[in-house]
PDB file of C-alpha atoms and ligand atoms in Angstrom:
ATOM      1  CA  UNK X   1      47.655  11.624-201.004  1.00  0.00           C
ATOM      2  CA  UNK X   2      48.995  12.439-204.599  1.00  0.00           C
ATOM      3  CA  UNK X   3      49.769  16.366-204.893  1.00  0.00           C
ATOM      4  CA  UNK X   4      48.353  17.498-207.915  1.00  0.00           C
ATOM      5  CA  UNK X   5      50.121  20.423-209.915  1.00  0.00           C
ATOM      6  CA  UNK X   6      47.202  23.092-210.621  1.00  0.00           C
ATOM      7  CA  UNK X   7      48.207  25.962-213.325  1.00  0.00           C
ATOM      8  CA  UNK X   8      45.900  28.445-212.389  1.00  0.00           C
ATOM      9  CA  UNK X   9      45.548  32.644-212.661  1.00  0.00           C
ATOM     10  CA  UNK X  10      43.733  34.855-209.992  1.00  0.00           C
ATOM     11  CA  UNK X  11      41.611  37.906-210.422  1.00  0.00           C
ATOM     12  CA  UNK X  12      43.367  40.140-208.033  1.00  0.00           C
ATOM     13  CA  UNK X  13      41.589  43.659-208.178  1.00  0.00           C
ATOM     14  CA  UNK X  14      45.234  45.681-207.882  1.00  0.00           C
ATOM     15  CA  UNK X  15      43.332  48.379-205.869  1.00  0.00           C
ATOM     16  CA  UNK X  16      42.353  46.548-202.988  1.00  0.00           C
ATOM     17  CA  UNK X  17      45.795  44.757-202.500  1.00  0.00           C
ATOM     18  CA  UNK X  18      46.214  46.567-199.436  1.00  0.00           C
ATOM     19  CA  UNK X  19      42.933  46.341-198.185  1.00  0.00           C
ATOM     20  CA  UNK X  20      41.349  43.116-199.349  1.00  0.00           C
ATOM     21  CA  UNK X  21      40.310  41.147-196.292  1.00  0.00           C
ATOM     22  CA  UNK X  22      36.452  41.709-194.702  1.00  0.00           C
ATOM     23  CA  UNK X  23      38.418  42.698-191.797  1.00  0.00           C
ATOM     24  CA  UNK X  24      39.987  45.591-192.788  1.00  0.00           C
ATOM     25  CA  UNK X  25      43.886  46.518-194.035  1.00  0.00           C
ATOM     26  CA  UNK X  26      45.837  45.638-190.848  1.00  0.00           C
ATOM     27  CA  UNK X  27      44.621  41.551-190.772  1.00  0.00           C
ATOM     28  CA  UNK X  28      45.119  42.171-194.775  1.00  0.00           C
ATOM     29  CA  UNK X  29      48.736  43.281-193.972  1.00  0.00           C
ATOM     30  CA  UNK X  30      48.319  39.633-191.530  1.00  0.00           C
ATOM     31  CA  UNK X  31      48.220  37.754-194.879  1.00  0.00           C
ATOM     32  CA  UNK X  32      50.070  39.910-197.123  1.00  0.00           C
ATOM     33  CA  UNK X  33      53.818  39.692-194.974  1.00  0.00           C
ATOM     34  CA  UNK X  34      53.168  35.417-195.482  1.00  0.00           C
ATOM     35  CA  UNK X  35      52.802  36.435-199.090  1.00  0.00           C
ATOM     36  CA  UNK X  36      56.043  37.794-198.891  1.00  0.00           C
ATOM     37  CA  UNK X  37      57.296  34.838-197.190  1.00  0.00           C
ATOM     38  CA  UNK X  38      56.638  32.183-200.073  1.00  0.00           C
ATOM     39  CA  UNK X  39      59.177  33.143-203.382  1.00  0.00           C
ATOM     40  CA  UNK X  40      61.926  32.985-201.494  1.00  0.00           C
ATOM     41  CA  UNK X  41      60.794  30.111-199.027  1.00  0.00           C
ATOM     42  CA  UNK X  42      59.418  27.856-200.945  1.00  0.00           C
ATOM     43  CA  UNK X  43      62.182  27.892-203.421  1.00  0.00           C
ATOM     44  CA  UNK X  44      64.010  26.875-199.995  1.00  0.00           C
ATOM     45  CA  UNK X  45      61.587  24.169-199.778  1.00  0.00           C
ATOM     46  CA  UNK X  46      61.963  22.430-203.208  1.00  0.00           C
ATOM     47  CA  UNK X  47      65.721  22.817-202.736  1.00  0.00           C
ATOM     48  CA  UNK X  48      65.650  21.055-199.939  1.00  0.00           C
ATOM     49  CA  UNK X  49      63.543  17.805-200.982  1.00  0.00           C
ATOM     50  CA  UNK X  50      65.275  18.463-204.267  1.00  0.00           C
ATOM     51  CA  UNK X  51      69.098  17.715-202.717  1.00  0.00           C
ATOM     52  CA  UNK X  52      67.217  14.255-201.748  1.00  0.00           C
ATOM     53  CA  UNK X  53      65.638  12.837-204.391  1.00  0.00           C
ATOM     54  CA  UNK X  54      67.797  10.817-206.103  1.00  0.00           C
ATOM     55  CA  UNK X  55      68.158   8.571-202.569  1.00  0.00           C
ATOM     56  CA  UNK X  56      64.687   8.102-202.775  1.00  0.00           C
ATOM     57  CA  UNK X  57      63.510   4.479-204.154  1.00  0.00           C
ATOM     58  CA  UNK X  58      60.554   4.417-203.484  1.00  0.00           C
ATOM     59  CA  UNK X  59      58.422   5.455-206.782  1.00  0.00           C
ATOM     60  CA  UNK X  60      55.390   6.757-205.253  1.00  0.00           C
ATOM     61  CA  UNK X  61      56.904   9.090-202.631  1.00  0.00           C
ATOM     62  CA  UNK X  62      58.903  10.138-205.971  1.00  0.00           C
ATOM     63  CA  UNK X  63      55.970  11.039-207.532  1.00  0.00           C
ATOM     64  CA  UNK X  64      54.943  12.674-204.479  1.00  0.00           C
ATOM     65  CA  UNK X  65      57.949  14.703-204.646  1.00  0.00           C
ATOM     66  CA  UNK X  66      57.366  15.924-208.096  1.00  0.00           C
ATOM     67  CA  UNK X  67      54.257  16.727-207.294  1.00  0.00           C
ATOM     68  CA  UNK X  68      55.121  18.808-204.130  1.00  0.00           C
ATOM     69  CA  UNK X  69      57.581  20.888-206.601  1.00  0.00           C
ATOM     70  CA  UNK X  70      55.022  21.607-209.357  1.00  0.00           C
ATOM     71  CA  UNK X  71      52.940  22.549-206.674  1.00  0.00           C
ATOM     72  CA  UNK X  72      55.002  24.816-204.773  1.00  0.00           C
ATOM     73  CA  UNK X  73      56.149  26.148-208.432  1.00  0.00           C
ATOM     74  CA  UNK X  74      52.988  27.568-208.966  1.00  0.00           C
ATOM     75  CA  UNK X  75      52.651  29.131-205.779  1.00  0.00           C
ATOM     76  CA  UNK X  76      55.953  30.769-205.982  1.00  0.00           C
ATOM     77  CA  UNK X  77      54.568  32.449-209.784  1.00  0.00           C
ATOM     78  CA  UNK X  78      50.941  33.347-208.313  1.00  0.00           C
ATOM     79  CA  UNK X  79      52.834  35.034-205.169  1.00  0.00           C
ATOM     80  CA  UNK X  80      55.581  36.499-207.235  1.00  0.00           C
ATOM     81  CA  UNK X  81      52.560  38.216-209.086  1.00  0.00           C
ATOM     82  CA  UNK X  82      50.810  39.361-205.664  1.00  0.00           C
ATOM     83  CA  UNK X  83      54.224  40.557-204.445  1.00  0.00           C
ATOM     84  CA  UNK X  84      54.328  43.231-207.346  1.00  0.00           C
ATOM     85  CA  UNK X  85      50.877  44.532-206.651  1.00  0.00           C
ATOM     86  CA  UNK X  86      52.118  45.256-202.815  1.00  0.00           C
ATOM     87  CA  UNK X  87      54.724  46.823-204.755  1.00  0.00           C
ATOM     88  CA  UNK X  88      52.821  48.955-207.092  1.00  0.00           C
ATOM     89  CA  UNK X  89      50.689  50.035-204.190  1.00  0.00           C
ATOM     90  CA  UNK X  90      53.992  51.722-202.358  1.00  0.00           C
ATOM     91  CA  UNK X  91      54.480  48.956-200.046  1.00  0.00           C
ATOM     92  CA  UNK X  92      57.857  47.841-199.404  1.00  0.00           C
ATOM     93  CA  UNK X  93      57.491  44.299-201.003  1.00  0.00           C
ATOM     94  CA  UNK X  94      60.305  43.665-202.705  1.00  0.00           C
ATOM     95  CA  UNK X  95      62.940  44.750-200.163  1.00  0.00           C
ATOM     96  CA  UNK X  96      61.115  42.239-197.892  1.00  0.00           C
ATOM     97  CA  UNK X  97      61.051  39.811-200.335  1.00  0.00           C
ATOM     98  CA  UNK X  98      65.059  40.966-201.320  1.00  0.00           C
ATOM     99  CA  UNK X  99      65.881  40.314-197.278  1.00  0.00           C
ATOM    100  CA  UNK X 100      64.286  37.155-196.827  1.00  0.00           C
ATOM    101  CA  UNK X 101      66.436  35.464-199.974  1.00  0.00           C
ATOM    102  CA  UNK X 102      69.581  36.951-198.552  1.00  0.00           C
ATOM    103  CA  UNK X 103      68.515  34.727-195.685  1.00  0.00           C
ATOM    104  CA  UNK X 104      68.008  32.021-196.785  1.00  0.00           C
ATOM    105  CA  UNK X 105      70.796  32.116-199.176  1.00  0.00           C
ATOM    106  CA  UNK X 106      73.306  32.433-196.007  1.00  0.00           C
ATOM    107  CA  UNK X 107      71.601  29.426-194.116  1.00  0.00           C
ATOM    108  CA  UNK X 108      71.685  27.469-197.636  1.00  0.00           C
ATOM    109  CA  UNK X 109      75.349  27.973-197.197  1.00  0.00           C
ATOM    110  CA  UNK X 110      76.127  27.611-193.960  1.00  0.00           C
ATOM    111  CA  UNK X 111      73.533  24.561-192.777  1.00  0.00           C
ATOM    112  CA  UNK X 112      74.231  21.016-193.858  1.00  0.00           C
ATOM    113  CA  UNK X 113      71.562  19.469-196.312  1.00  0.00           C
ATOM    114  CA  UNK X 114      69.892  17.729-193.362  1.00  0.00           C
ATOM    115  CA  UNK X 115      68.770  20.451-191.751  1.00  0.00           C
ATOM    116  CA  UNK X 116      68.001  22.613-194.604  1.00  0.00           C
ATOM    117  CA  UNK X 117      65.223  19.742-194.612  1.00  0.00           C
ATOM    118  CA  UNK X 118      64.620  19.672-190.855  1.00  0.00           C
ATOM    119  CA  UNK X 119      63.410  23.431-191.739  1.00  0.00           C
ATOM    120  CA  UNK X 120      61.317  22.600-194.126  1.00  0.00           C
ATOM    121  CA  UNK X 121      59.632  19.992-192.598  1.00  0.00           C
ATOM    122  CA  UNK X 122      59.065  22.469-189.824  1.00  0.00           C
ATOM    123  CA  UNK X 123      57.876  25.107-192.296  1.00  0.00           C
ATOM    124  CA  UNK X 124      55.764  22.779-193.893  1.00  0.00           C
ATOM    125  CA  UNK X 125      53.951  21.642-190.631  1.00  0.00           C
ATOM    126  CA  UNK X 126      53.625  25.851-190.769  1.00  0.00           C
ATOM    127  CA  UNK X 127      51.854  25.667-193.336  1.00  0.00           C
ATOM    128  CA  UNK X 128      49.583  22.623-193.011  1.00  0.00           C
ATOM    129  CA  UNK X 129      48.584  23.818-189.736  1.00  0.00           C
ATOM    130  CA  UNK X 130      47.845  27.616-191.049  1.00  0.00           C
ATOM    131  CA  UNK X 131      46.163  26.284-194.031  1.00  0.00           C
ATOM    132  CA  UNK X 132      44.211  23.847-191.994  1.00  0.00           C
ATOM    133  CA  UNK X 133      42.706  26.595-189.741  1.00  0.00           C
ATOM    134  CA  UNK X 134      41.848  28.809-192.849  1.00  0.00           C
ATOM    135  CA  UNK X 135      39.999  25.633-194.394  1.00  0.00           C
ATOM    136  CA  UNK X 136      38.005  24.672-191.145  1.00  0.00           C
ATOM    137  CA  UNK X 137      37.316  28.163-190.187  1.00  0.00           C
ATOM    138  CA  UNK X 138      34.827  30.419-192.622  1.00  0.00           C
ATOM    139  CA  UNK X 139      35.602  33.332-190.306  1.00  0.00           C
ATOM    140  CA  UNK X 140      39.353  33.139-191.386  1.00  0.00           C
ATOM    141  CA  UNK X 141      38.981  34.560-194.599  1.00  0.00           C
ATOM    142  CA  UNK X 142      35.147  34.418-195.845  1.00  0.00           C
ATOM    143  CA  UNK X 143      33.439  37.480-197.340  1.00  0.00           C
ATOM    144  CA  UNK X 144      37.111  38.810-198.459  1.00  0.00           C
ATOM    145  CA  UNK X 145      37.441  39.813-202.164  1.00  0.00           C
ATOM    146  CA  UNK X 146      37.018  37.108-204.530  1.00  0.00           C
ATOM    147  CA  UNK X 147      39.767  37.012-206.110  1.00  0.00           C
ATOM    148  CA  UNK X 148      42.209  36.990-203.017  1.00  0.00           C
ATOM    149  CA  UNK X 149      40.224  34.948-200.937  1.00  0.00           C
ATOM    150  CA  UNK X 150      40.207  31.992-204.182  1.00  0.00           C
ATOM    151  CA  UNK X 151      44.319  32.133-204.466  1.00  0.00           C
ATOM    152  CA  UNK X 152      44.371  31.580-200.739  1.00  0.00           C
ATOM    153  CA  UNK X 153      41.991  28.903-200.263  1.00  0.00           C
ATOM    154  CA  UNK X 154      44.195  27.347-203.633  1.00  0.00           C
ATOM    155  CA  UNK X 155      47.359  27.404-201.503  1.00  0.00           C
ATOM    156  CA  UNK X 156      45.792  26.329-198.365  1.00  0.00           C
ATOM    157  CA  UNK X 157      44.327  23.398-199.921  1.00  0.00           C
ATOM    158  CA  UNK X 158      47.628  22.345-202.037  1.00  0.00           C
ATOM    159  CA  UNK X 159      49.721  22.698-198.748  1.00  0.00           C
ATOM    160  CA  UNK X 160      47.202  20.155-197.127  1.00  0.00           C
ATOM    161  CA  UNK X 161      47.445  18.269-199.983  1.00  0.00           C
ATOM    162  CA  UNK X 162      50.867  18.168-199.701  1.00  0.00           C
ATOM    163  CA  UNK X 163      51.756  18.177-196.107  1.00  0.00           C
ATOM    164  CA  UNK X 164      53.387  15.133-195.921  1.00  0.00           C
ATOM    165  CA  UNK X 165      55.543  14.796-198.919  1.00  0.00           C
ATOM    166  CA  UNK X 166      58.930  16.750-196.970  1.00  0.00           C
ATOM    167  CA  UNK X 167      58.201  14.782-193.557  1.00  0.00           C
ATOM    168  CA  UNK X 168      57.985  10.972-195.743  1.00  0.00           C
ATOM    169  CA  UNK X 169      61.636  12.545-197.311  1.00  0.00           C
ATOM    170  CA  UNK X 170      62.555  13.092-194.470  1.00  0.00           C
ATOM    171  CA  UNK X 171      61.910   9.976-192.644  1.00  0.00           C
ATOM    172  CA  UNK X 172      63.376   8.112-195.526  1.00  0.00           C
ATOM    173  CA  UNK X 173      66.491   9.493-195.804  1.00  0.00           C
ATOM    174  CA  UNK X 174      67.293   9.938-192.441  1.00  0.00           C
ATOM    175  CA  UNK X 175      68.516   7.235-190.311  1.00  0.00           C
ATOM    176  CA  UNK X 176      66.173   6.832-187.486  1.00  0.00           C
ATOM    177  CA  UNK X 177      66.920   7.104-184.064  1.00  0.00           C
ATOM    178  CA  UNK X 178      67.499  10.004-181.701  1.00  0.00           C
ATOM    179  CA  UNK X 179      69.685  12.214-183.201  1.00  0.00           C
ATOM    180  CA  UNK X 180      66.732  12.584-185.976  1.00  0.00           C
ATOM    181  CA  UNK X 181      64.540  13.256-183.006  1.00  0.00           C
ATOM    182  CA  UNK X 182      66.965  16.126-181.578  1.00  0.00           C
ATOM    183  CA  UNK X 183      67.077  17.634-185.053  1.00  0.00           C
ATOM    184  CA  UNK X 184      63.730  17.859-185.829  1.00  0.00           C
ATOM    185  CA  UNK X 185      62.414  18.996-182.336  1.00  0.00           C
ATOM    186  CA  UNK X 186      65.046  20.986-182.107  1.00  0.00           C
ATOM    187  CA  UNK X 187      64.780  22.770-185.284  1.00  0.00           C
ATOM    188  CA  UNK X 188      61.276  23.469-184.697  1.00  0.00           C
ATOM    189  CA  UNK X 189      61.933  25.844-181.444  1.00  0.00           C
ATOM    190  CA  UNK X 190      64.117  28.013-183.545  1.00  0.00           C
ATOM    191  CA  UNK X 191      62.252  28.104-187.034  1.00  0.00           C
ATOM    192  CA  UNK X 192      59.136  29.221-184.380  1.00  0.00           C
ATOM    193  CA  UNK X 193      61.436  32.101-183.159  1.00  0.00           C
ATOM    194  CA  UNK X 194      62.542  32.889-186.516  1.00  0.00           C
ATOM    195  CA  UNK X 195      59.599  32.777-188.356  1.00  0.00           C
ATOM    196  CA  UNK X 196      57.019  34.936-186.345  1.00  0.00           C
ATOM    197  CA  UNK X 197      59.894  37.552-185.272  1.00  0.00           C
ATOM    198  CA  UNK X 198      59.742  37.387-189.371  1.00  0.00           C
ATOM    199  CA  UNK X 199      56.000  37.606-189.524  1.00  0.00           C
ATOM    200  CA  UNK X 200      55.899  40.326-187.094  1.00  0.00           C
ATOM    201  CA  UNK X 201      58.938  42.430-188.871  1.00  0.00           C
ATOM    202  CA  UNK X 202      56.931  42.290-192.110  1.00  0.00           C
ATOM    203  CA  UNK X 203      53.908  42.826-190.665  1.00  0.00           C
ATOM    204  CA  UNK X 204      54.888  45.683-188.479  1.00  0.00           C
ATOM    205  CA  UNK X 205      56.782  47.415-191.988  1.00  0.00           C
ATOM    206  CA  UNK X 206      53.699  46.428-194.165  1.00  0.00           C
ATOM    207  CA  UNK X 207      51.301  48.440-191.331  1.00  0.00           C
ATOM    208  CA  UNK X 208      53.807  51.516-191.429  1.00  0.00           C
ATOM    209  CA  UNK X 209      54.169  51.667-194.946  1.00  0.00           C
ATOM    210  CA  UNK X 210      50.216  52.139-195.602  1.00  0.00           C
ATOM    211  CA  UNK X 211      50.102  53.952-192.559  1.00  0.00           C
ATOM    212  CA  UNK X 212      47.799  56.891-194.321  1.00  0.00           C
ATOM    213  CA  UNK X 213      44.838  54.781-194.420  1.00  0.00           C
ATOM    214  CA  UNK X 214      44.018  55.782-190.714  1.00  0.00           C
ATOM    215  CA  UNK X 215      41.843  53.375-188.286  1.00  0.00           C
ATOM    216  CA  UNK X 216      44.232  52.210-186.728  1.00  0.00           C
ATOM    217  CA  UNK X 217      43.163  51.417-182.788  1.00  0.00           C
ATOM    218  CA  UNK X 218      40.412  49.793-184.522  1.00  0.00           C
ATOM    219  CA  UNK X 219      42.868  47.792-187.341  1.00  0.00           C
ATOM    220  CA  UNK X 220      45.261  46.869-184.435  1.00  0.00           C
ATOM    221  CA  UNK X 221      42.310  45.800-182.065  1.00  0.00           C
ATOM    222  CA  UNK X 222      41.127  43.820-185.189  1.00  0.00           C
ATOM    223  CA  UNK X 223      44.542  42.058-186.044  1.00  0.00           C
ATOM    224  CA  UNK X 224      45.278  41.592-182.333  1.00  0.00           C
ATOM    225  CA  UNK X 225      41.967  39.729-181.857  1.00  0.00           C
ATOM    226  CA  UNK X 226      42.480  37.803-185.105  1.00  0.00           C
ATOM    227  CA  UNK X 227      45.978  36.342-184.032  1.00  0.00           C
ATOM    228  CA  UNK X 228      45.739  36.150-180.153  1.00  0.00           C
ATOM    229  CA  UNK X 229      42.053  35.972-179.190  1.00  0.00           C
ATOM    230  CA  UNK X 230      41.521  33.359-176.754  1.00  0.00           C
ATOM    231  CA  UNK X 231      38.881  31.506-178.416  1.00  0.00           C
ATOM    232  CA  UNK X 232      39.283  32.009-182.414  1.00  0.00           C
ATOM    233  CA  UNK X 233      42.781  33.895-182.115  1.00  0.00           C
ATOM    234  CA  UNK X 234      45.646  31.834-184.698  1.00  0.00           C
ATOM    235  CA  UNK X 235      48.069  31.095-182.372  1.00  0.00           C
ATOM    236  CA  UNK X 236      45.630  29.338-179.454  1.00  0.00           C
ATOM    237  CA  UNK X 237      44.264  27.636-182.505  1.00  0.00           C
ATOM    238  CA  UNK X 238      47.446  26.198-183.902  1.00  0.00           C
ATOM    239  CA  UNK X 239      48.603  25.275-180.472  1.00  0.00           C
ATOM    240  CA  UNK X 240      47.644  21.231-180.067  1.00  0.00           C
ATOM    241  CA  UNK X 241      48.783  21.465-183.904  1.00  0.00           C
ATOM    242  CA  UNK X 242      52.031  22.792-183.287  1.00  0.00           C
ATOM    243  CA  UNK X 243      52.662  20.487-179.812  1.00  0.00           C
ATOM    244  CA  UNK X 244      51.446  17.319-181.919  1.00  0.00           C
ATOM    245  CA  UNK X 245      54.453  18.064-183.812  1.00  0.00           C
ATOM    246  CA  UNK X 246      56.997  17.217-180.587  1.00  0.00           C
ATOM    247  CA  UNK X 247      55.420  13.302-180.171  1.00  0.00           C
ATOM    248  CA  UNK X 248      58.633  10.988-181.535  1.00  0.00           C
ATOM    249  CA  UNK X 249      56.283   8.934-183.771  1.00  0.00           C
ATOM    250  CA  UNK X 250      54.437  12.170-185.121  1.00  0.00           C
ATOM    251  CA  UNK X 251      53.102  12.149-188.509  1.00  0.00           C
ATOM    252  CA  UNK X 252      51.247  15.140-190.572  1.00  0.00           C
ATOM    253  CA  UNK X 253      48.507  12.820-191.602  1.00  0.00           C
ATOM    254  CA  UNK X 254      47.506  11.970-187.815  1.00  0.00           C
ATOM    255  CA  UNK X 255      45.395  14.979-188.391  1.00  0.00           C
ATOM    256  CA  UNK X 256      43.348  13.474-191.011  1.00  0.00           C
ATOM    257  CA  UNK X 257      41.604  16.529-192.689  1.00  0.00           C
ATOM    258  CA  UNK X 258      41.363  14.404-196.216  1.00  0.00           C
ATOM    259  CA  UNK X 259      37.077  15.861-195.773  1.00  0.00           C
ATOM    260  CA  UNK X 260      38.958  19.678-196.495  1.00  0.00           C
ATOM    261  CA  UNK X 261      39.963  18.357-200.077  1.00  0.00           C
ATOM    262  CA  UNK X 262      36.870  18.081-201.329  1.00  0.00           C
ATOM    263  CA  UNK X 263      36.206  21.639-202.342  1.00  0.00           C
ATOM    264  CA  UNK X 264      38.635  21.119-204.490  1.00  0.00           C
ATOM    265  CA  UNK X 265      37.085  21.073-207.521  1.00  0.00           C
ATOM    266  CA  UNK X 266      34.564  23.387-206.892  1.00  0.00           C
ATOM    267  CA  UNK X 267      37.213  25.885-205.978  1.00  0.00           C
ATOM    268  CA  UNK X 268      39.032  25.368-209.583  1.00  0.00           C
ATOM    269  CA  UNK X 269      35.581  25.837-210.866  1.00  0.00           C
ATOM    270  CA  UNK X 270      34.320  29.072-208.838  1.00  0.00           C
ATOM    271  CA  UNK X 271      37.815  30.684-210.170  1.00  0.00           C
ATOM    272  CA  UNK X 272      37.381  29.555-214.079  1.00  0.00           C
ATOM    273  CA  UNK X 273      34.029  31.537-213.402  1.00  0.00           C
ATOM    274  CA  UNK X 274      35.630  34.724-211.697  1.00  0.00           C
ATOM    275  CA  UNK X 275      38.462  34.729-214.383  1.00  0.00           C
ATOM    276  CA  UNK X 276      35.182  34.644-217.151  1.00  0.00           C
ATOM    277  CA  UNK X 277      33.001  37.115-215.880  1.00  0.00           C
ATOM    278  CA  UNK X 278      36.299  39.223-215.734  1.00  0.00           C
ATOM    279  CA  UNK X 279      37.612  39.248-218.805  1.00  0.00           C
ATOM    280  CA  UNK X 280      39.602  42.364-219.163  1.00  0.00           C
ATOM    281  CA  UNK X 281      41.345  41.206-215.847  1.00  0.00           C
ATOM    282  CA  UNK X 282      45.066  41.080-216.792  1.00  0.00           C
ATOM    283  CA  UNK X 283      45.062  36.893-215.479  1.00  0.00           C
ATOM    284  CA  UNK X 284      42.036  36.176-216.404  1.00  0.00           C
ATOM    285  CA  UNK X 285      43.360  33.243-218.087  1.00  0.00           C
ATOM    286  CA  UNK X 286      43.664  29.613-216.819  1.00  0.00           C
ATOM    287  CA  UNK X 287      45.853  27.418-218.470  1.00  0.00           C
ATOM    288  CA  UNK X 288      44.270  23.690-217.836  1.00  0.00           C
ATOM    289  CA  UNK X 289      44.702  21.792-215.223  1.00  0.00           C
ATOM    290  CA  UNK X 290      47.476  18.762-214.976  1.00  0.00           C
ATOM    291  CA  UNK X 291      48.924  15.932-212.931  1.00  0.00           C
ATOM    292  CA  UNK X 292      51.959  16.174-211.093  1.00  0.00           C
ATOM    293  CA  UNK X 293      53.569  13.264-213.098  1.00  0.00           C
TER     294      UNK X 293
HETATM  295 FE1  FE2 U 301      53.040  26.582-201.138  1.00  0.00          FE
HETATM  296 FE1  FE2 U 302      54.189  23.590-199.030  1.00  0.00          FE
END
């Protein structure tokens, strides 16, 4: 699977940034705190595969590298953009976003380069698996605004199209055997603490911060059912997903969800038609669409 590097704008009405998902603010506060997850992180990402890539021989796994950075590039700039209108509604978003680089920064300089990749491979099973669940599910995110719901099916289907690219590094430039194991397994229990006590922090702050928009035993009911609930809740849903993960020979393509990529190109052309029909929409404007390479 060849990542593809897709320059693209979103319509993002700045009035409903808080409040943008059918199911009301609090699961839109859900998606909004992983918004404010991705500058920071996925410049940890790229970093990451980055510090490896002159080891790599192989030229289409290079390739696939490149393409992983331009697409992560992109998402960085399209969540950098989202991140301000959190901002400019009163939310808290860029002392979140401030927090999470001082972070990462510290484990940048206190964790060797292998498992500054060990984390991203974790994060980017994350992401796959999120993204996977968004893209199988119409009741993740269907009947949200158009705008948002467009730049989130984008990055959902970019970080399938890309979910293999840091594990492939990773298994090249890593000499096999148990220790690799250990590392990766083990790095996966503690980026799962880390990242949902994250999630939650964020979430939690994102929730208070808007807290004059009322409804909240219903929001909370909402946002409890949409992560926990037993049949469509995230986490049971990620579960297998996220266990699949601990089998030595695992890799992110034994989930074969290729079919999801398909809307591709439909989605690139449903948002050239939102961005048209909106004209005086400040990124209305899409700037062609290119390969990785
Ligand atoms: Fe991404
Ligand atoms: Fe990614």
């Amino acid at each position: 699977m060849m990542p593809v590097r897709r320059d693209l704008r979103f319509n993002l009405p700045k009035e409903r940034a808080c409040d943008w998902h059918v199911q009301g603010s609090h699961v839109t506060h859900f998606f909004n705190s992983l918004s404010l997850l991705f500058p920071a992180g996925e410049r940890f990402f790229m970093d990451s595969v980055r510090h490896y890539r002159d080891q790599i021989d192989d030229p289409e796994l290079k390739k696939q590298v490149l393409g992983f950075i331009g697409q992560e590039a992109m998402h960085t700039r399209e969540h950098v953009e989202y991140n301000d209108l959190l901002q400019e509604a009163g939310l808290p978003a860029h002392k979140l976003d401030r927090r999470l680089w001082a972070m990462l920064n510290f484990g940048r300089k206190i964790l060797p380069p292998s498992y500054q990749l060990a984390v991203t491979v974790c994060l980017e099973h994350y992401t796959a698996m999120l993204a996977s669940l968004l893209l199988e599910d119409s009741s993740r995110i269907g009947g949200s605004v158009e705008g948002y719901t467009q730049m989130w099916t984008w990055h959902a289907l970019e970080e399938t199209e890309h979910k293999s690219v840091s594990y492939d590094v990773w298994n090249t430039v890593l000499k096999p055997g148990p220790g690799r194991y250990l590392l990766r397994a083990g790095t996966m229990l503690t980026t799962t603490v880390m990242f949902w006590l994250i999630v939650f922090d964020y979430h939690v702050r994102l929730i208070i911060a808007d807290r004059k928009r009322g409804g909240h035993i219903r929001g909370m009911w909402r946002v409890v059912k949409y992560l926990y609930g037993p049949r469509h809740g995230v986490f049971p849903r990620i579960a297998g997903d996220w266990l699949s993960f601990f089998r030595p020979g695992f890799h992110p393509w034994d989930h074969d969800n290729r079919a999801q990529l398909a809307r591709i190109d439909a989605l690139v052309a449903a948002v050239d038609a939102t961005n048209a029909a909106t004209p005086s929409a400040r990124k209305a404007t899409r700037r062609g669409v290119q390969a990785a390479a």
